Tab-separated table of C-alpha atoms in Angstrom:
chain	number	residue	atom	x	y	z
A	9	UNK	CA	-0.024	-0.331	0.015
A	10	UNK	CA	3.392	2.537	0.042
A	11	UNK	CA	3.772	1.461	-2.618
A	12	UNK	CA	0.289	2.412	-3.829
A	13	UNK	CA	0.726	5.900	-1.534
A	14	UNK	CA	3.580	6.926	-2.867
A	15	UNK	CA	2.408	7.135	-6.780
A	16	UNK	CA	-0.480	8.773	-5.473
A	17	UNK	CA	1.603	11.539	-4.212
A	18	UNK	CA	4.347	12.105	-7.170
A	19	UNK	CA	1.550	11.863	-9.569
A	20	UNK	CA	0.294	14.596	-7.408
A	21	UNK	CA	3.358	16.696	-8.414
A	22	UNK	CA	5.572	16.230	-4.929
A	23	UNK	CA	9.233	16.604	-5.758
A	24	UNK	CA	11.384	13.459	-5.207
A	25	UNK	CA	13.283	15.253	-2.705
A	26	UNK	CA	10.580	15.421	-0.003
A	27	UNK	CA	8.803	12.943	-1.597
A	28	UNK	CA	9.621	10.813	2.036
A	29	UNK	CA	9.056	12.540	4.347
A	30	UNK	CA	5.839	13.287	2.611
A	31	UNK	CA	5.277	9.341	2.601
A	32	UNK	CA	6.120	9.032	5.869
A	33	UNK	CA	3.448	11.376	7.210
A	34	UNK	CA	0.795	10.687	4.878
A	35	UNK	CA	1.031	6.883	5.838
A	36	UNK	CA	1.383	7.550	9.654
A	37	UNK	CA	-2.320	10.405	9.631
A	38	UNK	CA	-3.602	7.442	7.544
A	39	UNK	CA	-2.559	4.698	10.410
A	40	UNK	CA	-3.656	7.420	13.257
A	41	UNK	CA	-6.717	7.885	11.981
A	42	UNK	CA	-8.181	4.464	10.746
A	43	UNK	CA	-7.445	3.837	14.165
A	44	UNK	CA	-8.981	6.556	15.605
A	45	UNK	CA	-11.857	5.614	13.571
A	46	UNK	CA	-11.300	1.898	14.661
A	47	UNK	CA	-11.309	3.184	18.379
A	48	UNK	CA	-14.354	5.182	18.558
A	49	UNK	CA	-16.257	2.230	16.374
A	50	UNK	CA	-15.450	-0.353	18.957
A	51	UNK	CA	-15.953	2.232	22.569
A	52	UNK	CA	-18.458	3.822	20.566
A	53	UNK	CA	-20.422	1.987	18.898
A	54	UNK	CA	-19.916	-1.940	19.479
A	55	UNK	CA	-19.725	-1.629	22.986
A	56	UNK	CA	-22.413	0.408	23.948
A	57	UNK	CA	-24.009	-3.141	22.007
A	58	UNK	CA	-22.005	-5.753	24.658
A	59	UNK	CA	-23.785	-3.349	27.463
A	60	UNK	CA	-27.236	-3.160	25.998
A	61	UNK	CA	-27.277	-7.436	26.284
A	62	UNK	CA	-25.105	-7.258	29.108
A	63	UNK	CA	-27.245	-5.374	31.505
A	64	UNK	CA	-30.447	-7.632	29.435
A	65	UNK	CA	-29.082	-10.306	30.604
A	66	UNK	CA	-30.943	-12.055	34.244
A	67	UNK	CA	-26.961	-13.082	35.076
A	68	UNK	CA	-25.941	-10.690	37.886
A	69	UNK	CA	-21.778	-11.535	37.495
A	70	UNK	CA	-21.796	-10.286	33.587
A	71	UNK	CA	-22.570	-7.030	35.413
A	72	UNK	CA	-19.545	-6.858	36.825
A	73	UNK	CA	-17.636	-7.312	33.517
A	74	UNK	CA	-18.963	-3.684	33.008
A	75	UNK	CA	-18.389	-2.830	36.868
A	76	UNK	CA	-14.092	-3.540	36.230
A	77	UNK	CA	-14.179	-1.427	32.526
A	78	UNK	CA	-13.854	-5.469	31.093
A	79	UNK	CA	-15.286	-4.508	28.353
A	80	UNK	CA	-13.547	-1.272	28.056
A	81	UNK	CA	-9.741	-2.036	27.929
A	82	UNK	CA	-10.600	-5.114	25.565
A	83	UNK	CA	-11.863	-1.921	23.063
A	84	UNK	CA	-8.776	-0.041	23.522
A	85	UNK	CA	-6.861	-2.969	21.977
A	86	UNK	CA	-8.195	-1.828	18.414
A	87	UNK	CA	-6.001	0.799	18.507
A	88	UNK	CA	-3.104	-0.956	19.317
A	89	UNK	CA	-3.595	-3.393	16.959
A	90	UNK	CA	-4.813	-1.288	13.752
A	91	UNK	CA	-0.896	0.379	14.971
A	92	UNK	CA	0.921	-2.473	15.208
A	93	UNK	CA	-0.817	-4.154	11.522
A	94	UNK	CA	-1.084	-1.173	9.522
A	95	UNK	CA	1.803	0.315	9.668
A	96	UNK	CA	3.737	-2.456	7.230
A	97	UNK	CA	0.934	-1.497	5.339
A	98	UNK	CA	1.017	2.314	5.132
A	99	UNK	CA	4.776	2.663	5.466
A	100	UNK	CA	8.508	0.883	4.607
A	101	UNK	CA	8.570	-1.747	6.609
A	102	UNK	CA	12.659	-1.229	6.211
A	103	UNK	CA	12.139	2.162	8.401
A	104	UNK	CA	13.548	2.916	11.307
A	105	UNK	CA	10.634	5.092	12.270
A	106	UNK	CA	7.833	2.043	11.107
A	107	UNK	CA	10.332	-0.720	12.969
A	108	UNK	CA	10.007	1.981	16.100
A	109	UNK	CA	5.538	2.339	15.193
A	110	UNK	CA	5.708	-1.592	15.400
A	111	UNK	CA	7.908	-1.932	18.817
A	112	UNK	CA	5.673	0.759	20.460
A	113	UNK	CA	2.400	-0.791	19.397
A	114	UNK	CA	3.695	-4.131	20.280
A	115	UNK	CA	4.553	-3.087	24.342
A	116	UNK	CA	1.543	-1.212	24.199
A	117	UNK	CA	-0.659	-4.617	23.399
A	118	UNK	CA	1.551	-5.881	25.999
A	119	UNK	CA	0.730	-3.971	28.681
A	120	UNK	CA	-3.335	-3.414	27.768
A	121	UNK	CA	-3.836	-7.435	27.612
A	122	UNK	CA	-2.645	-6.640	31.670
A	123	UNK	CA	-5.191	-3.983	32.050
A	124	UNK	CA	-7.627	-6.289	30.526
A	125	UNK	CA	-6.097	-9.157	32.633
A	126	UNK	CA	-5.332	-6.800	35.872
A	127	UNK	CA	-9.928	-6.496	34.866
A	128	UNK	CA	-10.950	-9.854	34.942
A	129	UNK	CA	-9.304	-10.792	38.262
A	130	UNK	CA	-9.992	-7.527	39.878
A	131	UNK	CA	-13.970	-9.719	38.314
A	132	UNK	CA	-13.122	-13.173	40.368
A	133	UNK	CA	-12.877	-11.269	43.287
A	134	UNK	CA	-15.622	-9.128	43.500
A	135	UNK	CA	-17.888	-13.350	42.835
A	136	UNK	CA	-15.159	-14.246	45.975
A	137	UNK	CA	-16.306	-12.079	48.368
A	138	UNK	CA	-20.324	-11.941	47.476
A	139	UNK	CA	-20.743	-15.714	47.770
A	140	UNK	CA	-17.971	-17.207	49.187
A	141	UNK	CA	-18.047	-18.040	52.586
A	142	UNK	CA	-14.977	-19.290	53.839
A	143	UNK	CA	-13.346	-15.417	54.772
A	144	UNK	CA	-9.736	-17.057	55.689
A	145	UNK	CA	-7.863	-18.104	51.730
A	146	UNK	CA	-5.661	-15.449	51.366
A	147	UNK	CA	-7.294	-14.797	48.210
A	148	UNK	CA	-6.973	-10.782	47.691
A	149	UNK	CA	-2.950	-11.391	48.722
A	150	UNK	CA	-3.501	-14.741	45.805
A	151	UNK	CA	-5.585	-11.739	43.233
A	152	UNK	CA	-2.213	-9.186	44.247
A	153	UNK	CA	0.419	-12.234	43.634
A	154	UNK	CA	-1.003	-12.769	40.060
A	155	UNK	CA	-1.454	-9.737	38.922
A	156	UNK	CA	2.387	-8.509	39.855
A	157	UNK	CA	3.425	-11.471	38.152
A	158	UNK	CA	1.221	-10.136	35.119
A	159	UNK	CA	2.625	-7.938	34.434
A	160	UNK	CA	6.002	-8.498	34.744
A	161	UNK	CA	5.011	-11.143	31.313
A	162	UNK	CA	4.467	-7.421	30.098
A	163	UNK	CA	6.831	-6.151	30.717
A	164	UNK	CA	9.334	-8.727	30.215
A	165	UNK	CA	8.047	-8.639	26.779
A	166	UNK	CA	8.376	-5.089	25.813
A	167	UNK	CA	12.175	-5.265	27.287
A	168	UNK	CA	12.655	-8.133	24.202
A	169	UNK	CA	10.144	-6.455	22.090
A	170	UNK	CA	12.695	-2.783	22.202
A	171	UNK	CA	15.474	-5.334	22.380
A	172	UNK	CA	14.094	-7.874	19.307
A	173	UNK	CA	14.999	-10.715	21.392
A	174	UNK	CA	13.603	-13.919	23.038
A	175	UNK	CA	11.808	-13.472	26.410
A	176	UNK	CA	13.537	-16.647	27.570
A	177	UNK	CA	16.629	-14.567	26.557
A	178	UNK	CA	15.952	-12.712	29.491
A	179	UNK	CA	14.401	-15.033	31.590
A	180	UNK	CA	18.142	-16.655	31.538
A	181	UNK	CA	19.886	-13.396	32.538
A	182	UNK	CA	17.082	-13.254	35.880
A	183	UNK	CA	19.818	-15.847	37.703
A	184	UNK	CA	21.774	-13.373	38.239
A	185	UNK	CA	19.408	-10.861	39.845
A	186	UNK	CA	18.054	-13.235	42.360
A	187	UNK	CA	19.525	-11.154	45.444
A	188	UNK	CA	18.720	-7.773	43.629
A	189	UNK	CA	15.339	-8.916	43.019
A	190	UNK	CA	14.483	-10.520	47.328
A	191	UNK	CA	15.268	-7.399	48.420
A	192	UNK	CA	13.441	-5.427	45.696
A	193	UNK	CA	10.498	-7.562	46.302
A	194	UNK	CA	11.455	-8.522	49.930
A	195	UNK	CA	8.105	-6.805	51.359
A	196	UNK	CA	6.234	-8.881	48.574
A	197	UNK	CA	7.782	-12.224	49.975
A	198	UNK	CA	7.324	-11.868	53.689
A	199	UNK	CA	3.512	-10.031	53.121
A	200	UNK	CA	2.687	-13.255	50.731
A	201	UNK	CA	3.732	-16.041	53.625
A	202	UNK	CA	2.528	-13.905	56.197
A	203	UNK	CA	-0.737	-14.391	54.090
A	204	UNK	CA	-0.901	-17.556	54.071
A	205	UNK	CA	0.069	-17.972	57.519
A	206	UNK	CA	-3.151	-15.304	58.359
A	207	UNK	CA	-5.513	-17.997	56.329
A	208	UNK	CA	-4.110	-21.221	57.840
A	209	UNK	CA	-4.682	-20.498	61.492
A	210	UNK	CA	-7.798	-18.785	60.945
A	211	UNK	CA	-6.021	-15.587	62.995
A	212	UNK	CA	-8.256	-13.306	61.494
A	213	UNK	CA	-10.472	-12.213	58.493
A	214	UNK	CA	-12.211	-8.848	57.064
A	215	UNK	CA	-14.312	-7.717	59.671
A	216	UNK	CA	-12.910	-8.564	62.551
A	217	UNK	CA	-12.459	-6.917	65.205
A	218	UNK	CA	-8.780	-5.574	65.368
A	219	UNK	CA	-6.546	-4.249	68.331
A	220	UNK	CA	-3.184	-3.295	67.532
A	221	UNK	CA	-1.870	-0.779	69.837
A	222	UNK	CA	1.978	-0.961	68.619
A	223	UNK	CA	0.753	0.651	64.963
A	224	UNK	CA	-2.365	2.713	66.664
A	225	UNK	CA	-4.773	0.415	65.242
A	226	UNK	CA	-8.614	-0.054	66.813
A	227	UNK	CA	-11.843	-1.331	64.458
A	228	UNK	CA	-12.570	-3.307	61.494
A	229	UNK	CA	-10.723	-4.842	59.215
A	230	UNK	CA	-11.242	-3.976	55.919
A	231	UNK	CA	-8.698	-5.635	53.628
A	232	UNK	CA	-5.272	-8.246	54.157
A	233	UNK	CA	-3.609	-7.288	51.049
A	234	UNK	CA	-0.290	-8.193	49.710
A	235	UNK	CA	1.912	-5.660	51.537
A	236	UNK	CA	-0.475	-4.280	54.042
A	237	UNK	CA	-3.820	-4.770	56.296
A	238	UNK	CA	-6.724	-2.032	56.127
A	239	UNK	CA	-8.222	-1.130	59.117
A	240	UNK	CA	-10.653	0.510	60.000
A	241	UNK	CA	-10.607	2.505	62.801
A	242	UNK	CA	-13.847	3.709	65.546
A	243	UNK	CA	-13.003	6.992	64.498
A	244	UNK	CA	-13.063	6.653	60.872
A	245	UNK	CA	-9.888	6.767	60.469
A	246	UNK	CA	-7.905	4.496	58.096
A	247	UNK	CA	-4.761	2.437	59.648
A	248	UNK	CA	-2.753	-0.211	57.792
A	249	UNK	CA	-0.536	-2.392	58.719
A	250	UNK	CA	2.429	-4.419	57.542
A	251	UNK	CA	0.687	-7.533	56.437
A	252	UNK	CA	3.679	-9.271	58.137
A	253	UNK	CA	3.628	-7.748	61.715
A	254	UNK	CA	0.314	-9.588	62.354
A	255	UNK	CA	2.511	-12.699	62.820
A	256	UNK	CA	5.570	-11.171	64.055
A	257	UNK	CA	3.897	-9.353	66.832
A	258	UNK	CA	0.834	-9.700	68.630
A	259	UNK	CA	-2.470	-7.888	68.302
A	260	UNK	CA	-6.333	-8.726	69.717
A	261	UNK	CA	-9.024	-9.772	67.583
A	262	UNK	CA	-11.827	-10.045	69.562
A	263	UNK	CA	-13.843	-12.324	66.697
A	264	UNK	CA	-14.515	-14.897	69.280
A	265	UNK	CA	-16.211	-12.486	71.202
A	266	UNK	CA	-19.061	-11.733	68.954
A	267	UNK	CA	-19.476	-15.921	68.647
A	268	UNK	CA	-20.022	-16.365	72.300
A	269	UNK	CA	-23.211	-14.450	72.001
A	270	UNK	CA	-22.567	-12.285	74.839
A	271	UNK	CA	-19.623	-9.243	75.934
A	272	UNK	CA	-17.655	-8.629	79.298
A	273	UNK	CA	-18.030	-5.860	81.135
A	274	UNK	CA	-14.995	-5.664	84.142
A	275	UNK	CA	-15.692	-2.886	86.732
A	276	UNK	CA	-15.147	-1.662	89.992
A	277	UNK	CA	-16.912	0.484	92.538
A	278	UNK	CA	-15.020	1.258	95.036
A	279	UNK	CA	-15.635	1.354	99.217
A	280	UNK	CA	-15.214	4.372	101.730
A	281	UNK	CA	-13.491	1.221	104.074
A	282	UNK	CA	-14.687	4.069	106.942
A	283	UNK	CA	-18.181	3.570	106.162
A	284	UNK	CA	-17.992	-1.293	106.496
A	285	UNK	CA	-19.171	-1.982	109.999
A	286	UNK	CA	-21.657	-4.593	111.242
A	287	UNK	CA	-25.834	-4.530	110.554
A	288	UNK	CA	-27.773	-3.818	113.244
A	289	UNK	CA	-30.659	-5.478	113.577
A	290	UNK	CA	-33.202	-2.367	113.030
A	291	UNK	CA	-31.002	-1.628	109.747
A	292	UNK	CA	-31.938	-5.869	109.093
A	293	UNK	CA	-34.978	-5.470	109.350
A	294	UNK	CA	-34.837	-2.731	107.144
A	295	UNK	CA	-33.289	-4.830	104.264
A	296	UNK	CA	-35.522	-7.701	104.840
A	297	UNK	CA	-38.637	-4.796	102.801
A	298	UNK	CA	-35.601	-5.939	99.952
A	299	UNK	CA	-37.380	-7.432	97.919
A	300	UNK	CA	-34.089	-10.282	96.111
A	301	UNK	CA	-32.362	-10.303	99.871
A	302	UNK	CA	-35.413	-11.767	101.393
A	303	UNK	CA	-34.092	-15.531	100.542
A	304	UNK	CA	-30.027	-14.450	101.036
A	305	UNK	CA	-31.381	-12.869	104.762
A	306	UNK	CA	-33.386	-16.279	105.541
A	307	UNK	CA	-30.462	-18.454	104.435
A	308	UNK	CA	-27.840	-16.411	106.047
A	309	UNK	CA	-29.253	-15.593	109.747
A	310	UNK	CA	-30.103	-19.868	110.629
A	311	UNK	CA	-27.075	-19.658	109.472
A	312	UNK	CA	-25.218	-17.405	111.537
A	313	UNK	CA	-27.737	-18.471	114.725
A	314	UNK	CA	-26.497	-22.598	114.061
A	315	UNK	CA	-23.361	-21.565	114.464
A	316	UNK	CA	-23.357	-18.879	117.041
A	317	UNK	CA	-25.106	-22.017	118.863
A	318	UNK	CA	-22.399	-24.195	118.088
A	319	UNK	CA	-20.056	-21.996	119.300
A	320	UNK	CA	-21.389	-21.125	122.497
A	321	UNK	CA	-22.018	-17.531	122.430
A	322	UNK	CA	-25.059	-15.367	122.018
A	323	UNK	CA	-26.014	-13.166	118.915
A	324	UNK	CA	-25.876	-9.887	122.110
A	325	UNK	CA	-22.447	-10.321	122.350
A	326	UNK	CA	-20.831	-8.452	119.583
A	327	UNK	CA	-17.325	-9.406	120.310
A	328	UNK	CA	-17.062	-13.409	120.284
A	329	UNK	CA	-20.219	-13.551	117.394
A	330	UNK	CA	-20.731	-13.985	113.753
A	331	UNK	CA	-22.858	-11.018	111.991
A	332	UNK	CA	-23.324	-9.642	109.469
A	333	UNK	CA	-21.381	-6.828	107.561
A	334	UNK	CA	-23.188	-4.070	104.791
A	335	UNK	CA	-20.521	-5.092	102.550
A	336	UNK	CA	-21.339	-8.542	102.336
A	337	UNK	CA	-25.202	-7.665	102.113
A	338	UNK	CA	-23.965	-5.712	99.467
A	339	UNK	CA	-22.107	-7.201	97.718
A	340	UNK	CA	-25.448	-10.310	97.484
A	341	UNK	CA	-26.913	-8.048	96.830
A	342	UNK	CA	-25.584	-6.551	93.761
A	343	UNK	CA	-25.181	-10.822	92.840
A	344	UNK	CA	-28.973	-10.885	93.354
A	345	UNK	CA	-29.563	-7.891	91.325
A	346	UNK	CA	-27.410	-9.055	87.935
A	347	UNK	CA	-28.845	-12.814	87.907
A	348	UNK	CA	-32.023	-11.843	87.285
A	349	UNK	CA	-31.073	-9.403	85.024
A	350	UNK	CA	-32.648	-8.930	81.950
A	351	UNK	CA	-29.591	-7.847	79.688
A	352	UNK	CA	-26.867	-10.407	81.974
A	353	UNK	CA	-25.959	-13.227	80.233
A	354	UNK	CA	-27.169	-16.518	82.285
A	355	UNK	CA	-24.597	-19.025	81.155
A	356	UNK	CA	-21.838	-16.715	81.399
A	357	UNK	CA	-19.500	-16.074	84.199
A	358	UNK	CA	-20.998	-13.244	86.985
A	359	UNK	CA	-18.992	-12.970	90.409
A	360	UNK	CA	-19.120	-9.964	92.896
A	361	UNK	CA	-15.771	-10.131	93.822
A	362	UNK	CA	-12.980	-8.045	96.912
A	363	UNK	CA	-10.204	-6.740	95.660
A	364	UNK	CA	-7.097	-5.972	98.314
A	365	UNK	CA	-8.080	-2.609	99.978
A	366	UNK	CA	-6.147	0.594	97.837
A	367	UNK	CA	-5.669	4.124	99.398
A	368	UNK	CA	-8.564	4.904	98.074
A	369	UNK	CA	-10.777	1.823	99.714
A	370	UNK	CA	-12.148	-1.645	99.282
A	371	UNK	CA	-12.797	-2.248	95.401
A	372	UNK	CA	-15.817	-4.431	94.317
A	373	UNK	CA	-15.319	-5.353	91.409
A	374	UNK	CA	-18.332	-6.948	89.471
A	375	UNK	CA	-17.588	-9.314	86.586
A	376	UNK	CA	-20.669	-10.405	84.313
A	377	UNK	CA	-21.433	-10.597	80.521
A	378	UNK	CA	-24.311	-9.074	78.983
A	379	UNK	CA	-26.291	-10.200	76.224
A	380	UNK	CA	-25.067	-7.049	73.914
A	381	UNK	CA	-22.842	-6.655	71.945
A	382	UNK	CA	-22.419	-3.566	70.315
A	383	UNK	CA	-21.203	-1.076	71.054
A	384	UNK	CA	-23.926	1.649	71.801
A	385	UNK	CA	-26.249	-0.484	73.130
A	386	UNK	CA	-23.684	-2.408	75.148
A	387	UNK	CA	-22.451	0.782	77.271
A	388	UNK	CA	-26.201	1.695	77.862
A	389	UNK	CA	-26.512	-1.918	79.413
A	390	UNK	CA	-23.700	-0.798	81.663
A	391	UNK	CA	-24.319	2.428	82.642
A	392	UNK	CA	-27.772	1.503	83.991
A	393	UNK	CA	-26.377	-0.872	86.226
A	394	UNK	CA	-23.597	0.957	87.372
A	395	UNK	CA	-25.982	4.326	88.165
A	396	UNK	CA	-28.770	1.354	89.641
A	397	UNK	CA	-25.542	0.311	92.084
A	398	UNK	CA	-24.474	3.993	93.185
A	399	UNK	CA	-27.256	4.750	94.262
A	400	UNK	CA	-28.119	1.743	96.584
A	401	UNK	CA	-24.440	1.912	98.006
A	402	UNK	CA	-26.560	4.354	100.417
A	403	UNK	CA	-29.236	2.813	101.476
A	404	UNK	CA	-26.434	0.174	103.138
A	405	UNK	CA	-24.184	3.090	105.341
A	406	UNK	CA	-22.134	2.778	102.761
A	407	UNK	CA	-20.506	5.733	100.764
A	408	UNK	CA	-18.845	5.307	97.329
A	409	UNK	CA	-14.984	6.246	98.018
A	410	UNK	CA	-14.246	9.679	96.197
A	411	UNK	CA	-11.127	12.053	96.730
A	412	UNK	CA	-12.160	15.599	98.793
A	413	UNK	CA	-14.295	18.390	95.870
A	414	UNK	CA	-14.043	22.128	96.224
A	415	UNK	CA	-17.540	21.550	97.741
A	416	UNK	CA	-16.408	18.724	100.940
A	417	UNK	CA	-13.983	21.474	102.232
A	418	UNK	CA	-16.969	23.871	101.783
A	419	UNK	CA	-19.001	21.387	103.222
A	420	UNK	CA	-16.309	20.588	106.139
A	421	UNK	CA	-15.537	24.939	106.208
A	422	UNK	CA	-19.026	25.124	106.759
A	423	UNK	CA	-19.010	22.547	109.646
A	424	UNK	CA	-15.547	23.591	111.460
A	425	UNK	CA	-15.846	27.698	111.121
A	426	UNK	CA	-12.581	29.170	112.332
């Protein structure tokens, strides 16, 4: 065709001095024009028809081909293929310029095919995430490794086209560059090994709530990649963690807490030790009005009476006899209150215990599990329980410890004026 173009330009009166340059420019213009027309037809005619056919089907998986632009990237192959095949037709094949255009077209085709395969892998990944129930397979990392291989192959092919050597010739020289490649891809290799370990040991999966204090991560896992793990914190910020850090370091995974059906509440009420005392008979009679303490008081009174009789002491002997204390009765009340609470998990540990006394008072620790696991509801249940217990403490003659405030100093000054 370039001979026909040369003869036509010569017939039009182009001088022989400018004829080769004119043939190059004219041939290049025709190639670019045909390539542009081919791309326009592929993108705005054929692609529109394909999109209509895909949308009209009942399947949902083929819609992902449009969403991830698989057809659009295939359409972009058309101008490069036309450039490759039309260059020797409209231009002299032995010219350096013609070889340059062909090599550029081959390189572009190599990378465009890689882009198409990458988009297709994205479709496969999305289908897997939608349909698979198994979250622990390192599928995301596998997809990223495949993409890396595809782009690596495309790069090797492009270099072979530029050097006009076989790709096998280039691969044979990679052995000497192994150490350099290991250094370059060390994070990738460590991430791949880590992702396999994470999936094999079921350490973490997308959707899990994890805490990694050394990286400031506390939230839900969004994605486990080949190199990084994305965590969305509860303040909606994103923290990226190296994948291998989850296997080389420590982190907390709250997954089993959700599977258990309960969420732990572990908090203490600090009692002022100076308010702890034996219960007087009048006070015990007042406790009898509390429904939750009736069974406890009846059992405890019988138990103490038998114990005192066996020891040969009377109940009036306040020094040698066993007596009820306000702190013990309050602890029994808390235990009974938690047992009957509708939001406390009945099948999980529920106890009230004393911890060693400190300078801030006697810690009375509550250890139980709520039925609710959602953060807002969980905090609401916890607050309601402790609101009630703080309000009930004075009924047992107990004071909640707190450091003196300005109000306390004002009260003390009013009681003891100078």
